[in-house]
């Protein structure tokens, strides 16, 4: 079974990419908020930032459980879409995709979501410093970065598909 982790700063296009890839590859798509709800992962609520706080290790364990369940069900592949996906152990993930986009576009997307000024600033800084990609590499993932500024097209989807199958061939040898 193939496993793709899609991570990135909130608002960079993780869910759009995950849904498009899931359609193209006929994989199951698992979104972070669904995992949070199913496994009651929210530890507390930060009123100032208007967000739930989640322990990354608990998130990774829940994702691993979903991966194991999908394997038992003989699902061909699963895509896990969350800004915490890079916390899943690399031994369970074939490819870790980090989404990125232009800072102006990201700011516009976050404003549309009605994020507060402080939360927008925090997310823009995370994008500037490439926090998700740095953490993914630090965790030992095989990482590619997909810039979603111009949207998601068939060229991007085909490129990811080729990388996924290429990594599967390498693992067999």
PDB file of C-alpha atoms in Angstrom:
ATOM      1  CA  UNK A   1       0.000   0.000   0.000  1.00  0.00           C
ATOM      2  CA  UNK A   2       1.195   3.500  -0.842  1.00  0.00           C
ATOM      3  CA  UNK A   3       1.064   6.272   1.770  1.00  0.00           C
ATOM      4  CA  UNK A   4       1.394   9.969   0.949  1.00  0.00           C
ATOM      5  CA  UNK A   5       1.644  12.544   3.714  1.00  0.00           C
ATOM      6  CA  UNK A   6       0.713  16.059   2.645  1.00  0.00           C
ATOM      7  CA  UNK A   7       1.818  18.792   5.011  1.00  0.00           C
ATOM      8  CA  UNK A   8       2.338  22.528   4.893  1.00  0.00           C
ATOM      9  CA  UNK A   9       1.364  25.783   6.479  1.00  0.00           C
ATOM     10  CA  UNK A  10      -2.420  26.225   6.846  1.00  0.00           C
ATOM     11  CA  UNK A  11      -3.826  27.792   3.685  1.00  0.00           C
ATOM     12  CA  UNK A  12      -1.139  26.576   1.272  1.00  0.00           C
ATOM     13  CA  UNK A  13      -3.362  24.099  -0.585  1.00  0.00           C
ATOM     14  CA  UNK A  14      -2.937  20.767   1.204  1.00  0.00           C
ATOM     15  CA  UNK A  15      -6.579  19.752   0.971  1.00  0.00           C
ATOM     16  CA  UNK A  16      -6.981  20.806  -2.665  1.00  0.00           C
ATOM     17  CA  UNK A  17      -3.895  18.773  -3.600  1.00  0.00           C
ATOM     18  CA  UNK A  18      -4.969  15.802  -1.447  1.00  0.00           C
ATOM     19  CA  UNK A  19      -8.423  15.640  -3.035  1.00  0.00           C
ATOM     20  CA  UNK A  20      -7.040  15.933  -6.581  1.00  0.00           C
ATOM     21  CA  UNK A  21      -4.411  13.237  -5.969  1.00  0.00           C
ATOM     22  CA  UNK A  22      -6.935  10.942  -4.297  1.00  0.00           C
ATOM     23  CA  UNK A  23      -9.212  11.220  -7.352  1.00  0.00           C
ATOM     24  CA  UNK A  24      -6.355  10.615  -9.801  1.00  0.00           C
ATOM     25  CA  UNK A  25      -4.776   7.724  -7.897  1.00  0.00           C
ATOM     26  CA  UNK A  26      -8.022   6.283  -6.488  1.00  0.00           C
ATOM     27  CA  UNK A  27      -6.587   6.487  -2.964  1.00  0.00           C
ATOM     28  CA  UNK A  28      -8.436   7.056   0.293  1.00  0.00           C
ATOM     29  CA  UNK A  29      -8.056  10.623   1.523  1.00  0.00           C
ATOM     30  CA  UNK A  30      -7.889  11.334   5.237  1.00  0.00           C
ATOM     31  CA  UNK A  31      -8.077  14.951   6.373  1.00  0.00           C
ATOM     32  CA  UNK A  32      -6.511  16.151   9.604  1.00  0.00           C
ATOM     33  CA  UNK A  33      -9.729  17.538  11.106  1.00  0.00           C
ATOM     34  CA  UNK A  34     -11.429  14.145  10.637  1.00  0.00           C
ATOM     35  CA  UNK A  35      -8.582  12.471  12.515  1.00  0.00           C
ATOM     36  CA  UNK A  36      -8.799  15.062  15.286  1.00  0.00           C
ATOM     37  CA  UNK A  37     -12.492  14.381  15.683  1.00  0.00           C
ATOM     38  CA  UNK A  38     -12.375  10.579  15.353  1.00  0.00           C
ATOM     39  CA  UNK A  39      -9.586  10.164  17.924  1.00  0.00           C
ATOM     40  CA  UNK A  40     -10.493  13.160  20.147  1.00  0.00           C
ATOM     41  CA  UNK A  41      -7.013  14.609  19.662  1.00  0.00           C
ATOM     42  CA  UNK A  42      -7.791  18.200  20.651  1.00  0.00           C
ATOM     43  CA  UNK A  43      -6.175  18.687  24.042  1.00  0.00           C
ATOM     44  CA  UNK A  44      -7.379  22.232  24.600  1.00  0.00           C
ATOM     45  CA  UNK A  45      -8.690  25.284  22.803  1.00  0.00           C
ATOM     46  CA  UNK A  46      -6.638  28.451  22.456  1.00  0.00           C
ATOM     47  CA  UNK A  47      -9.253  31.228  22.559  1.00  0.00           C
ATOM     48  CA  UNK A  48      -6.843  33.957  21.565  1.00  0.00           C
ATOM     49  CA  UNK A  49      -5.735  32.139  18.401  1.00  0.00           C
ATOM     50  CA  UNK A  50      -9.133  30.438  17.901  1.00  0.00           C
ATOM     51  CA  UNK A  51      -7.595  27.022  17.383  1.00  0.00           C
ATOM     52  CA  UNK A  52      -7.397  23.602  18.985  1.00  0.00           C
ATOM     53  CA  UNK A  53      -4.066  22.450  20.350  1.00  0.00           C
ATOM     54  CA  UNK A  54      -3.003  18.960  19.344  1.00  0.00           C
ATOM     55  CA  UNK A  55      -0.082  16.838  20.504  1.00  0.00           C
ATOM     56  CA  UNK A  56       1.887  15.917  17.367  1.00  0.00           C
ATOM     57  CA  UNK A  57       2.872  12.489  18.705  1.00  0.00           C
ATOM     58  CA  UNK A  58      -0.762  11.569  19.418  1.00  0.00           C
ATOM     59  CA  UNK A  59      -1.660  12.751  15.913  1.00  0.00           C
ATOM     60  CA  UNK A  60       1.085  10.537  14.441  1.00  0.00           C
ATOM     61  CA  UNK A  61      -0.144   7.498  16.403  1.00  0.00           C
ATOM     62  CA  UNK A  62      -3.726   8.056  15.218  1.00  0.00           C
ATOM     63  CA  UNK A  63      -2.547   8.421  11.607  1.00  0.00           C
ATOM     64  CA  UNK A  64      -0.500   5.242  11.947  1.00  0.00           C
ATOM     65  CA  UNK A  65      -3.613   3.439  13.176  1.00  0.00           C
ATOM     66  CA  UNK A  66      -5.535   4.631  10.111  1.00  0.00           C
ATOM     67  CA  UNK A  67      -2.691   3.472   7.855  1.00  0.00           C
ATOM     68  CA  UNK A  68      -2.727   0.044   9.500  1.00  0.00           C
ATOM     69  CA  UNK A  69      -6.519  -0.170   9.126  1.00  0.00           C
ATOM     70  CA  UNK A  70      -6.244   0.720   5.422  1.00  0.00           C
ATOM     71  CA  UNK A  71      -3.599  -1.998   4.956  1.00  0.00           C
ATOM     72  CA  UNK A  72      -5.917  -4.580   6.536  1.00  0.00           C
ATOM     73  CA  UNK A  73      -8.705  -3.431   4.213  1.00  0.00           C
ATOM     74  CA  UNK A  74      -6.331  -3.842   1.240  1.00  0.00           C
ATOM     75  CA  UNK A  75      -6.773  -0.193   0.240  1.00  0.00           C
ATOM     76  CA  UNK A  76      -4.298   0.603  -2.609  1.00  0.00           C
ATOM     77  CA  UNK A  77      -3.203   3.860  -1.009  1.00  0.00           C
ATOM     78  CA  UNK A  78      -3.961   6.561   1.484  1.00  0.00           C
ATOM     79  CA  UNK A  79      -3.286  10.291   1.526  1.00  0.00           C
ATOM     80  CA  UNK A  80      -3.100  12.028   4.891  1.00  0.00           C
ATOM     81  CA  UNK A  81      -3.585  15.772   4.707  1.00  0.00           C
ATOM     82  CA  UNK A  82      -2.644  17.851   7.770  1.00  0.00           C
ATOM     83  CA  UNK A  83      -0.117  20.439   8.826  1.00  0.00           C
ATOM     84  CA  UNK A  84       1.080  17.670  11.179  1.00  0.00           C
ATOM     85  CA  UNK A  85       1.404  14.892   8.575  1.00  0.00           C
ATOM     86  CA  UNK A  86       5.185  15.164   8.574  1.00  0.00           C
ATOM     87  CA  UNK A  87       5.093  13.877  12.176  1.00  0.00           C
ATOM     88  CA  UNK A  88       4.054  10.404  10.958  1.00  0.00           C
ATOM     89  CA  UNK A  89       7.156   8.174  11.043  1.00  0.00           C
ATOM     90  CA  UNK A  90       8.907   8.085   7.652  1.00  0.00           C
ATOM     91  CA  UNK A  91       8.910   4.280   7.791  1.00  0.00           C
ATOM     92  CA  UNK A  92       5.109   4.445   7.306  1.00  0.00           C
ATOM     93  CA  UNK A  93       5.148   7.051   4.516  1.00  0.00           C
ATOM     94  CA  UNK A  94       6.328   6.606   0.929  1.00  0.00           C
ATOM     95  CA  UNK A  95       6.315  10.290   0.041  1.00  0.00           C
ATOM     96  CA  UNK A  96       5.916  13.487   2.046  1.00  0.00           C
ATOM     97  CA  UNK A  97       4.621  16.436   0.045  1.00  0.00           C
ATOM     98  CA  UNK A  98       4.960  19.931   1.465  1.00  0.00           C
ATOM     99  CA  UNK A  99       2.663  22.521  -0.066  1.00  0.00           C
ATOM    100  CA  UNK A 100       3.842  26.113  -0.389  1.00  0.00           C
ATOM    101  CA  UNK A 101       2.517  29.268  -1.977  1.00  0.00           C
ATOM    102  CA  UNK A 102       3.151  32.961  -2.483  1.00  0.00           C
ATOM    103  CA  UNK A 103       2.956  34.919   0.782  1.00  0.00           C
ATOM    104  CA  UNK A 104       0.467  37.455  -0.576  1.00  0.00           C
ATOM    105  CA  UNK A 105      -1.850  34.689  -1.716  1.00  0.00           C
ATOM    106  CA  UNK A 106      -1.448  32.884   1.612  1.00  0.00           C
ATOM    107  CA  UNK A 107      -2.360  36.057   3.497  1.00  0.00           C
ATOM    108  CA  UNK A 108      -5.470  36.475   1.318  1.00  0.00           C
ATOM    109  CA  UNK A 109      -6.509  32.850   1.909  1.00  0.00           C
ATOM    110  CA  UNK A 110      -6.061  33.174   5.672  1.00  0.00           C
ATOM    111  CA  UNK A 111      -8.056  36.413   5.768  1.00  0.00           C
ATOM    112  CA  UNK A 112     -10.884  34.675   3.880  1.00  0.00           C
ATOM    113  CA  UNK A 113     -10.850  32.042   6.629  1.00  0.00           C
ATOM    114  CA  UNK A 114     -11.256  34.903   9.102  1.00  0.00           C
ATOM    115  CA  UNK A 115      -7.979  34.184  10.888  1.00  0.00           C
ATOM    116  CA  UNK A 116      -6.977  36.872  13.377  1.00  0.00           C
ATOM    117  CA  UNK A 117      -3.989  39.151  12.760  1.00  0.00           C
ATOM    118  CA  UNK A 118      -1.746  37.243  15.170  1.00  0.00           C
ATOM    119  CA  UNK A 119      -2.612  33.857  13.668  1.00  0.00           C
ATOM    120  CA  UNK A 120      -2.040  35.179  10.142  1.00  0.00           C
ATOM    121  CA  UNK A 121       1.337  36.554  11.206  1.00  0.00           C
ATOM    122  CA  UNK A 122       2.266  33.239  12.830  1.00  0.00           C
ATOM    123  CA  UNK A 123       1.342  31.266   9.698  1.00  0.00           C
ATOM    124  CA  UNK A 124       3.145  33.670   7.357  1.00  0.00           C
ATOM    125  CA  UNK A 125       6.270  33.314   9.491  1.00  0.00           C
ATOM    126  CA  UNK A 126       5.932  29.518   9.374  1.00  0.00           C
ATOM    127  CA  UNK A 127       5.787  29.727   5.581  1.00  0.00           C
ATOM    128  CA  UNK A 128       8.741  32.128   5.357  1.00  0.00           C
ATOM    129  CA  UNK A 129      10.907  29.847   7.493  1.00  0.00           C
ATOM    130  CA  UNK A 130       9.572  26.704   5.777  1.00  0.00           C
ATOM    131  CA  UNK A 131       8.806  25.110   9.132  1.00  0.00           C
ATOM    132  CA  UNK A 132       6.929  22.082   7.748  1.00  0.00           C
ATOM    133  CA  UNK A 133       9.569  21.207   5.152  1.00  0.00           C
ATOM    134  CA  UNK A 134      12.406  21.658   7.655  1.00  0.00           C
ATOM    135  CA  UNK A 135      10.641  19.428  10.171  1.00  0.00           C
ATOM    136  CA  UNK A 136       9.815  16.832   7.495  1.00  0.00           C
ATOM    137  CA  UNK A 137      13.458  16.642   6.397  1.00  0.00           C
ATOM    138  CA  UNK A 138      14.550  16.577  10.022  1.00  0.00           C
ATOM    139  CA  UNK A 139      12.243  13.613  10.631  1.00  0.00           C
ATOM    140  CA  UNK A 140      13.873  11.751   7.725  1.00  0.00           C
ATOM    141  CA  UNK A 141      11.073  11.944   5.152  1.00  0.00           C
ATOM    142  CA  UNK A 142      11.524  11.797   1.402  1.00  0.00           C
ATOM    143  CA  UNK A 143      10.229  15.310   0.679  1.00  0.00           C
ATOM    144  CA  UNK A 144       9.019  17.167  -2.374  1.00  0.00           C
ATOM    145  CA  UNK A 145       7.684  20.698  -2.313  1.00  0.00           C
ATOM    146  CA  UNK A 146       4.683  21.593  -4.458  1.00  0.00           C
ATOM    147  CA  UNK A 147       4.032  25.274  -5.017  1.00  0.00           C
ATOM    148  CA  UNK A 148       0.274  25.812  -5.265  1.00  0.00           C
ATOM    149  CA  UNK A 149       0.366  29.521  -6.143  1.00  0.00           C
ATOM    150  CA  UNK A 150      -0.759  28.800  -9.717  1.00  0.00           C
ATOM    151  CA  UNK A 151      -3.138  26.047  -8.607  1.00  0.00           C
ATOM    152  CA  UNK A 152      -2.965  22.284  -9.003  1.00  0.00           C
ATOM    153  CA  UNK A 153      -2.834  20.970 -12.560  1.00  0.00           C
ATOM    154  CA  UNK A 154      -2.398  17.600 -14.292  1.00  0.00           C
ATOM    155  CA  UNK A 155       1.338  18.179 -14.723  1.00  0.00           C
ATOM    156  CA  UNK A 156       1.780  18.427 -10.956  1.00  0.00           C
ATOM    157  CA  UNK A 157      -0.421  15.388 -10.340  1.00  0.00           C
ATOM    158  CA  UNK A 158       1.411  13.289 -12.948  1.00  0.00           C
ATOM    159  CA  UNK A 159       4.789  14.324 -11.493  1.00  0.00           C
ATOM    160  CA  UNK A 160       3.738  13.223  -8.013  1.00  0.00           C
ATOM    161  CA  UNK A 161       2.358   9.961  -9.413  1.00  0.00           C
ATOM    162  CA  UNK A 162       5.667   9.200 -11.176  1.00  0.00           C
ATOM    163  CA  UNK A 163       7.628   9.920  -8.000  1.00  0.00           C
ATOM    164  CA  UNK A 164       5.370   7.658  -5.999  1.00  0.00           C
ATOM    165  CA  UNK A 165       5.778   4.705  -8.358  1.00  0.00           C
ATOM    166  CA  UNK A 166       9.506   5.372  -8.724  1.00  0.00           C
ATOM    167  CA  UNK A 167       9.935   5.178  -4.936  1.00  0.00           C
ATOM    168  CA  UNK A 168       7.977   1.913  -4.878  1.00  0.00           C
ATOM    169  CA  UNK A 169      10.374   0.367  -7.415  1.00  0.00           C
ATOM    170  CA  UNK A 170      13.413   1.472  -5.369  1.00  0.00           C
ATOM    171  CA  UNK A 171      11.960  -0.080  -2.214  1.00  0.00           C
ATOM    172  CA  UNK A 172      11.588  -3.461  -3.986  1.00  0.00           C
ATOM    173  CA  UNK A 173      15.287  -3.563  -4.973  1.00  0.00           C
TER     174      UNK A 173
END
